[in-house]
Amino acid sequence: MPTSPHEPAGGHAPSPPAEAAVLRPARPGDVAAVARIWGEGWVDAHLGHVPAALVAARTPTSFAERARDRVVDTIVAERHGAVVGFVMLDEDQVDHLYLDRAARGGGIGAALLDAAERTVIAAGHRRAWLAVATGNTGARRFYARQGWVDDGPFVHQAPVPGGSVAVDCHRFVSPRR
């Protein structure tokens, strides 16, 4: 099992370089692929690191509904006509970044993160930020390698139907100012 949705899993060959992927705004036709990648990546990154109440709320249906609702906030990476990764933005927050398991380790995550940061800055924000579950050390290493700075622990209120669930996280901030 991979340590992060952004790093290769043991036994997977690295994917082709990021140049082989095209980044573009998501379209409604991308929802099924985004929901599948999101669900698989979320499990890989979060099981064992978040409260059971959040795990129970993150069903395949929840990923499909949220992917549909967030199309306008999403940038996808496409390779050979197939969506292989995505990043979602919420104002100055890089809200979600996930890759298809077969696409991890080839630079696509770094390209999506860079595109997200540039989009946040272009929208007039000083810098971008993101939350990483404290136990997700693979993702924390990935963001640090990209030059993002661990700004320390905080409690993130992850939205769920009817409220939120408190999740111990680390806040990372982008290197651009």
mmCIF file with all atom_site columns, C-alpha atoms in Angstrom, residues 1-139:
data_model
loop_
_atom_site.group_PDB
_atom_site.id
_atom_site.type_symbol
_atom_site.label_atom_id
_atom_site.label_alt_id
_atom_site.label_comp_id
_atom_site.label_asym_id
_atom_site.label_entity_id
_atom_site.label_seq_id
_atom_site.pdbx_PDB_ins_code
_atom_site.Cartn_x
_atom_site.Cartn_y
_atom_site.Cartn_z
_atom_site.occupancy
_atom_site.B_iso_or_equiv
_atom_site.pdbx_formal_charge
_atom_site.auth_seq_id
_atom_site.auth_comp_id
_atom_site.auth_asym_id
_atom_site.auth_atom_id
_atom_site.pdbx_PDB_model_num
ATOM 1   C CA . MET A 1 1   ? 0.000   0.000  0.000   1.00 0.00 ? 1   MET A CA 1
ATOM 2   C CA . PRO A 1 2   ? 1.433   3.417  -0.900  1.00 0.00 ? 2   PRO A CA 1
ATOM 3   C CA . THR A 1 3   ? 2.316   5.827  1.864   1.00 0.00 ? 3   THR A CA 1
ATOM 4   C CA . SER A 1 4   ? 0.789   8.735  -0.010  1.00 0.00 ? 4   SER A CA 1
ATOM 5   C CA . PRO A 1 5   ? -1.472  9.335  -2.993  1.00 0.00 ? 5   PRO A CA 1
ATOM 6   C CA . HIS A 1 6   ? 1.432   11.342 -4.409  1.00 0.00 ? 6   HIS A CA 1
ATOM 7   C CA . GLU A 1 7   ? 4.233   8.745  -4.230  1.00 0.00 ? 7   GLU A CA 1
ATOM 8   C CA . PRO A 1 8   ? 4.721   5.419  -5.970  1.00 0.00 ? 8   PRO A CA 1
ATOM 9   C CA . ALA A 1 9   ? 3.622   2.304  -4.165  1.00 0.00 ? 9   ALA A CA 1
ATOM 10  C CA . GLY A 1 10  ? 6.039   -0.556 -3.747  1.00 0.00 ? 10  GLY A CA 1
ATOM 11  C CA . GLY A 1 11  ? 6.033   -2.754 -6.817  1.00 0.00 ? 11  GLY A CA 1
ATOM 12  C CA . HIS A 1 12  ? 4.693   -0.076 -9.171  1.00 0.00 ? 12  HIS A CA 1
ATOM 13  C CA . ALA A 1 13  ? 6.983   1.042  -11.945 1.00 0.00 ? 13  ALA A CA 1
ATOM 14  C CA . PRO A 1 14  ? 7.322   4.820  -12.156 1.00 0.00 ? 14  PRO A CA 1
ATOM 15  C CA . SER A 1 15  ? 4.881   6.364  -14.584 1.00 0.00 ? 15  SER A CA 1
ATOM 16  C CA . PRO A 1 16  ? 5.980   8.325  -17.669 1.00 0.00 ? 16  PRO A CA 1
ATOM 17  C CA . PRO A 1 17  ? 7.194   11.884 -17.034 1.00 0.00 ? 17  PRO A CA 1
ATOM 18  C CA . ALA A 1 18  ? 4.720   14.660 -16.266 1.00 0.00 ? 18  ALA A CA 1
ATOM 19  C CA . GLU A 1 19  ? 5.291   16.049 -19.767 1.00 0.00 ? 19  GLU A CA 1
ATOM 20  C CA . ALA A 1 20  ? 3.116   13.162 -20.969 1.00 0.00 ? 20  ALA A CA 1
ATOM 21  C CA . ALA A 1 21  ? 0.183   14.622 -18.996 1.00 0.00 ? 21  ALA A CA 1
ATOM 22  C CA . VAL A 1 22  ? -1.907  17.617 -20.022 1.00 0.00 ? 22  VAL A CA 1
ATOM 23  C CA . LEU A 1 23  ? -3.316  19.817 -17.249 1.00 0.00 ? 23  LEU A CA 1
ATOM 24  C CA . ARG A 1 24  ? -6.705  21.392 -17.907 1.00 0.00 ? 24  ARG A CA 1
ATOM 25  C CA . PRO A 1 25  ? -9.851  22.552 -16.115 1.00 0.00 ? 25  PRO A CA 1
ATOM 26  C CA . ALA A 1 26  ? -12.147 19.681 -15.196 1.00 0.00 ? 26  ALA A CA 1
ATOM 27  C CA . ARG A 1 27  ? -15.324 19.068 -17.177 1.00 0.00 ? 27  ARG A CA 1
ATOM 28  C CA . PRO A 1 28  ? -18.544 17.323 -16.097 1.00 0.00 ? 28  PRO A CA 1
ATOM 29  C CA . GLY A 1 29  ? -17.458 14.242 -18.046 1.00 0.00 ? 29  GLY A CA 1
ATOM 30  C CA . ASP A 1 30  ? -14.455 13.879 -15.708 1.00 0.00 ? 30  ASP A CA 1
ATOM 31  C CA . VAL A 1 31  ? -16.538 13.347 -12.556 1.00 0.00 ? 31  VAL A CA 1
ATOM 32  C CA . ALA A 1 32  ? -16.485 9.532  -12.584 1.00 0.00 ? 32  ALA A CA 1
ATOM 33  C CA . ALA A 1 33  ? -12.697 9.376  -13.025 1.00 0.00 ? 33  ALA A CA 1
ATOM 34  C CA . VAL A 1 34  ? -12.101 12.062 -10.385 1.00 0.00 ? 34  VAL A CA 1
ATOM 35  C CA . ALA A 1 35  ? -14.399 10.266 -7.920  1.00 0.00 ? 35  ALA A CA 1
ATOM 36  C CA . ARG A 1 36  ? -12.617 6.931  -8.485  1.00 0.00 ? 36  ARG A CA 1
ATOM 37  C CA . ILE A 1 37  ? -9.133  8.431  -8.096  1.00 0.00 ? 37  ILE A CA 1
ATOM 38  C CA . TRP A 1 38  ? -10.259 10.441 -5.073  1.00 0.00 ? 38  TRP A CA 1
ATOM 39  C CA . GLY A 1 39  ? -11.797 7.445  -3.328  1.00 0.00 ? 39  GLY A CA 1
ATOM 40  C CA . GLU A 1 40  ? -8.783  5.179  -3.905  1.00 0.00 ? 40  GLU A CA 1
ATOM 41  C CA . GLY A 1 41  ? -6.271  7.877  -3.012  1.00 0.00 ? 41  GLY A CA 1
ATOM 42  C CA . TRP A 1 42  ? -8.185  8.953  0.074   1.00 0.00 ? 42  TRP A CA 1
ATOM 43  C CA . VAL A 1 43  ? -8.144  5.401  1.423   1.00 0.00 ? 43  VAL A CA 1
ATOM 44  C CA . ASP A 1 44  ? -4.419  5.055  0.687   1.00 0.00 ? 44  ASP A CA 1
ATOM 45  C CA . ALA A 1 45  ? -3.604  8.346  2.433   1.00 0.00 ? 45  ALA A CA 1
ATOM 46  C CA . HIS A 1 46  ? -6.031  8.431  5.342   1.00 0.00 ? 46  HIS A CA 1
ATOM 47  C CA . LEU A 1 47  ? -6.888  4.995  6.733   1.00 0.00 ? 47  LEU A CA 1
ATOM 48  C CA . GLY A 1 48  ? -5.292  4.746  10.143  1.00 0.00 ? 48  GLY A CA 1
ATOM 49  C CA . HIS A 1 49  ? -4.690  8.506  10.299  1.00 0.00 ? 49  HIS A CA 1
ATOM 50  C CA . VAL A 1 50  ? -8.182  9.953  10.727  1.00 0.00 ? 50  VAL A CA 1
ATOM 51  C CA . PRO A 1 51  ? -11.137 9.324  13.069  1.00 0.00 ? 51  PRO A CA 1
ATOM 52  C CA . ALA A 1 52  ? -13.538 6.469  12.305  1.00 0.00 ? 52  ALA A CA 1
ATOM 53  C CA . ALA A 1 53  ? -16.394 8.959  11.882  1.00 0.00 ? 53  ALA A CA 1
ATOM 54  C CA . LEU A 1 54  ? -14.609 10.495 8.891   1.00 0.00 ? 54  LEU A CA 1
ATOM 55  C CA . VAL A 1 55  ? -13.844 7.092  7.378   1.00 0.00 ? 55  VAL A CA 1
ATOM 56  C CA . ALA A 1 56  ? -17.538 6.170  7.681   1.00 0.00 ? 56  ALA A CA 1
ATOM 57  C CA . ALA A 1 57  ? -18.560 9.382  5.878   1.00 0.00 ? 57  ALA A CA 1
ATOM 58  C CA . ARG A 1 58  ? -16.157 8.909  2.963   1.00 0.00 ? 58  ARG A CA 1
ATOM 59  C CA . THR A 1 59  ? -18.127 6.467  0.819   1.00 0.00 ? 59  THR A CA 1
ATOM 60  C CA . PRO A 1 60  ? -17.952 5.997  -2.958  1.00 0.00 ? 60  PRO A CA 1
ATOM 61  C CA . THR A 1 61  ? -21.206 7.950  -3.186  1.00 0.00 ? 61  THR A CA 1
ATOM 62  C CA . SER A 1 62  ? -19.749 10.828 -1.165  1.00 0.00 ? 62  SER A CA 1
ATOM 63  C CA . PHE A 1 63  ? -16.748 11.070 -3.491  1.00 0.00 ? 63  PHE A CA 1
ATOM 64  C CA . ALA A 1 64  ? -19.002 11.030 -6.566  1.00 0.00 ? 64  ALA A CA 1
ATOM 65  C CA . GLU A 1 65  ? -21.285 13.734 -5.160  1.00 0.00 ? 65  GLU A CA 1
ATOM 66  C CA . ARG A 1 66  ? -18.414 15.950 -4.055  1.00 0.00 ? 66  ARG A CA 1
ATOM 67  C CA . ALA A 1 67  ? -16.549 15.465 -7.360  1.00 0.00 ? 67  ALA A CA 1
ATOM 68  C CA . ARG A 1 68  ? -19.684 16.563 -9.219  1.00 0.00 ? 68  ARG A CA 1
ATOM 69  C CA . ASP A 1 69  ? -20.135 19.577 -6.943  1.00 0.00 ? 69  ASP A CA 1
ATOM 70  C CA . ARG A 1 70  ? -16.482 20.654 -7.276  1.00 0.00 ? 70  ARG A CA 1
ATOM 71  C CA . VAL A 1 71  ? -15.932 20.452 -11.066 1.00 0.00 ? 71  VAL A CA 1
ATOM 72  C CA . VAL A 1 72  ? -15.475 24.230 -11.339 1.00 0.00 ? 72  VAL A CA 1
ATOM 73  C CA . ASP A 1 73  ? -12.744 24.165 -8.641  1.00 0.00 ? 73  ASP A CA 1
ATOM 74  C CA . THR A 1 74  ? -10.799 21.266 -10.193 1.00 0.00 ? 74  THR A CA 1
ATOM 75  C CA . ILE A 1 75  ? -7.780  20.958 -12.468 1.00 0.00 ? 75  ILE A CA 1
ATOM 76  C CA . VAL A 1 76  ? -7.197  17.504 -13.950 1.00 0.00 ? 76  VAL A CA 1
ATOM 77  C CA . ALA A 1 77  ? -4.139  15.812 -15.402 1.00 0.00 ? 77  ALA A CA 1
ATOM 78  C CA . GLU A 1 78  ? -4.944  13.830 -18.511 1.00 0.00 ? 78  GLU A CA 1
ATOM 79  C CA . ARG A 1 79  ? -2.731  11.307 -20.268 1.00 0.00 ? 79  ARG A CA 1
ATOM 80  C CA . HIS A 1 80  ? -3.698  9.520  -23.485 1.00 0.00 ? 80  HIS A CA 1
ATOM 81  C CA . GLY A 1 81  ? -7.265  10.791 -23.090 1.00 0.00 ? 81  GLY A CA 1
ATOM 82  C CA . ALA A 1 82  ? -7.712  9.513  -19.526 1.00 0.00 ? 82  ALA A CA 1
ATOM 83  C CA . VAL A 1 83  ? -7.798  11.513 -16.292 1.00 0.00 ? 83  VAL A CA 1
ATOM 84  C CA . VAL A 1 84  ? -4.883  10.338 -14.124 1.00 0.00 ? 84  VAL A CA 1
ATOM 85  C CA . GLY A 1 85  ? -4.953  12.940 -11.359 1.00 0.00 ? 85  GLY A CA 1
ATOM 86  C CA . PHE A 1 86  ? -6.559  16.103 -10.087 1.00 0.00 ? 86  PHE A CA 1
ATOM 87  C CA . VAL A 1 87  ? -6.257  19.000 -7.689  1.00 0.00 ? 87  VAL A CA 1
ATOM 88  C CA . MET A 1 88  ? -9.150  20.969 -6.148  1.00 0.00 ? 88  MET A CA 1
ATOM 89  C CA . LEU A 1 89  ? -8.945  24.519 -4.879  1.00 0.00 ? 89  LEU A CA 1
ATOM 90  C CA . ASP A 1 90  ? -10.974 26.383 -2.275  1.00 0.00 ? 90  ASP A CA 1
ATOM 91  C CA . GLU A 1 91  ? -9.928  30.038 -2.464  1.00 0.00 ? 91  GLU A CA 1
ATOM 92  C CA . ASP A 1 92  ? -6.306  29.999 -1.176  1.00 0.00 ? 92  ASP A CA 1
ATOM 93  C CA . GLN A 1 93  ? -6.420  26.356 -0.051  1.00 0.00 ? 93  GLN A CA 1
ATOM 94  C CA . VAL A 1 94  ? -5.178  23.437 -2.122  1.00 0.00 ? 94  VAL A CA 1
ATOM 95  C CA . ASP A 1 95  ? -8.039  21.314 -0.896  1.00 0.00 ? 95  ASP A CA 1
ATOM 96  C CA . HIS A 1 96  ? -7.372  17.902 -2.501  1.00 0.00 ? 96  HIS A CA 1
ATOM 97  C CA . LEU A 1 97  ? -4.621  16.457 -4.706  1.00 0.00 ? 97  LEU A CA 1
ATOM 98  C CA . TYR A 1 98  ? -4.761  12.821 -5.780  1.00 0.00 ? 98  TYR A CA 1
ATOM 99  C CA . LEU A 1 99  ? -3.291  10.643 -8.505  1.00 0.00 ? 99  LEU A CA 1
ATOM 100 C CA . ASP A 1 100 ? -4.343  7.376  -10.020 1.00 0.00 ? 100 ASP A CA 1
ATOM 101 C CA . ARG A 1 101 ? -2.242  4.643  -8.427  1.00 0.00 ? 101 ARG A CA 1
ATOM 102 C CA . ALA A 1 102 ? -0.564  3.862  -11.778 1.00 0.00 ? 102 ALA A CA 1
ATOM 103 C CA . ALA A 1 103 ? 0.367   7.533  -12.294 1.00 0.00 ? 103 ALA A CA 1
ATOM 104 C CA . ARG A 1 104 ? 2.210   8.067  -9.015  1.00 0.00 ? 104 ARG A CA 1
ATOM 105 C CA . GLY A 1 105 ? 5.911   8.821  -9.006  1.00 0.00 ? 105 GLY A CA 1
ATOM 106 C CA . GLY A 1 106 ? 6.238   10.426 -12.433 1.00 0.00 ? 106 GLY A CA 1
ATOM 107 C CA . GLY A 1 107 ? 6.003   14.128 -11.620 1.00 0.00 ? 107 GLY A CA 1
ATOM 108 C CA . ILE A 1 108 ? 2.298   14.618 -12.273 1.00 0.00 ? 108 ILE A CA 1
ATOM 109 C CA . GLY A 1 109 ? 1.575   15.392 -8.609  1.00 0.00 ? 109 GLY A CA 1
ATOM 110 C CA . ALA A 1 110 ? 4.288   18.065 -8.610  1.00 0.00 ? 110 ALA A CA 1
ATOM 111 C CA . ALA A 1 111 ? 2.878   19.560 -11.830 1.00 0.00 ? 111 ALA A CA 1
ATOM 112 C CA . LEU A 1 112 ? -0.649  19.670 -10.364 1.00 0.00 ? 112 LEU A CA 1
ATOM 113 C CA . LEU A 1 113 ? 0.612   21.232 -7.134  1.00 0.00 ? 113 LEU A CA 1
ATOM 114 C CA . ASP A 1 114 ? 2.511   23.887 -9.086  1.00 0.00 ? 114 ASP A CA 1
ATOM 115 C CA . ALA A 1 115 ? -0.567  24.645 -11.213 1.00 0.00 ? 115 ALA A CA 1
ATOM 116 C CA . ALA A 1 116 ? -2.697  24.933 -8.073  1.00 0.00 ? 116 ALA A CA 1
ATOM 117 C CA . GLU A 1 117 ? -0.242  27.295 -6.416  1.00 0.00 ? 117 GLU A CA 1
ATOM 118 C CA . ARG A 1 118 ? -0.030  29.469 -9.532  1.00 0.00 ? 118 ARG A CA 1
ATOM 119 C CA . THR A 1 119 ? -3.832  29.613 -9.730  1.00 0.00 ? 119 THR A CA 1
ATOM 120 C CA . VAL A 1 120 ? -4.097  30.699 -6.084  1.00 0.00 ? 120 VAL A CA 1
ATOM 121 C CA . ILE A 1 121 ? -1.446  33.409 -6.546  1.00 0.00 ? 121 ILE A CA 1
ATOM 122 C CA . ALA A 1 122 ? -3.043  34.606 -9.811  1.00 0.00 ? 122 ALA A CA 1
ATOM 123 C CA . ALA A 1 123 ? -6.339  34.995 -7.922  1.00 0.00 ? 123 ALA A CA 1
ATOM 124 C CA . GLY A 1 124 ? -4.649  37.581 -5.693  1.00 0.00 ? 124 GLY A CA 1
ATOM 125 C CA . HIS A 1 125 ? -3.729  35.497 -2.663  1.00 0.00 ? 125 HIS A CA 1
ATOM 126 C CA . ARG A 1 126 ? -0.288  35.926 -1.109  1.00 0.00 ? 126 ARG A CA 1
ATOM 127 C CA . ARG A 1 127 ? 0.334   32.183 -0.943  1.00 0.00 ? 127 ARG A CA 1
ATOM 128 C CA . ALA A 1 128 ? -1.456  28.851 -0.987  1.00 0.00 ? 128 ALA A CA 1
ATOM 129 C CA . TRP A 1 129 ? -1.868  26.438 1.903   1.00 0.00 ? 129 TRP A CA 1
ATOM 130 C CA . LEU A 1 130 ? -3.011  22.881 2.443   1.00 0.00 ? 130 LEU A CA 1
ATOM 131 C CA . ALA A 1 131 ? -3.788  20.452 5.246   1.00 0.00 ? 131 ALA A CA 1
ATOM 132 C CA . VAL A 1 132 ? -2.174  17.022 5.603   1.00 0.00 ? 132 VAL A CA 1
ATOM 133 C CA . ALA A 1 133 ? -3.273  14.424 8.148   1.00 0.00 ? 133 ALA A CA 1
ATOM 134 C CA . THR A 1 134 ? -0.512  14.239 10.753  1.00 0.00 ? 134 THR A CA 1
ATOM 135 C CA . GLY A 1 135 ? 0.060   10.505 10.204  1.00 0.00 ? 135 GLY A CA 1
ATOM 136 C CA . ASN A 1 136 ? 0.341   10.828 6.425   1.00 0.00 ? 136 ASN A CA 1
ATOM 137 C CA . THR A 1 137 ? 4.118   11.100 6.434   1.00 0.00 ? 137 THR A CA 1
ATOM 138 C CA . GLY A 1 138 ? 4.427   10.217 2.736   1.00 0.00 ? 138 GLY A CA 1
ATOM 139 C CA . ALA A 1 139 ? 2.377   13.240 1.712   1.00 0.00 ? 139 ALA A CA 1
#
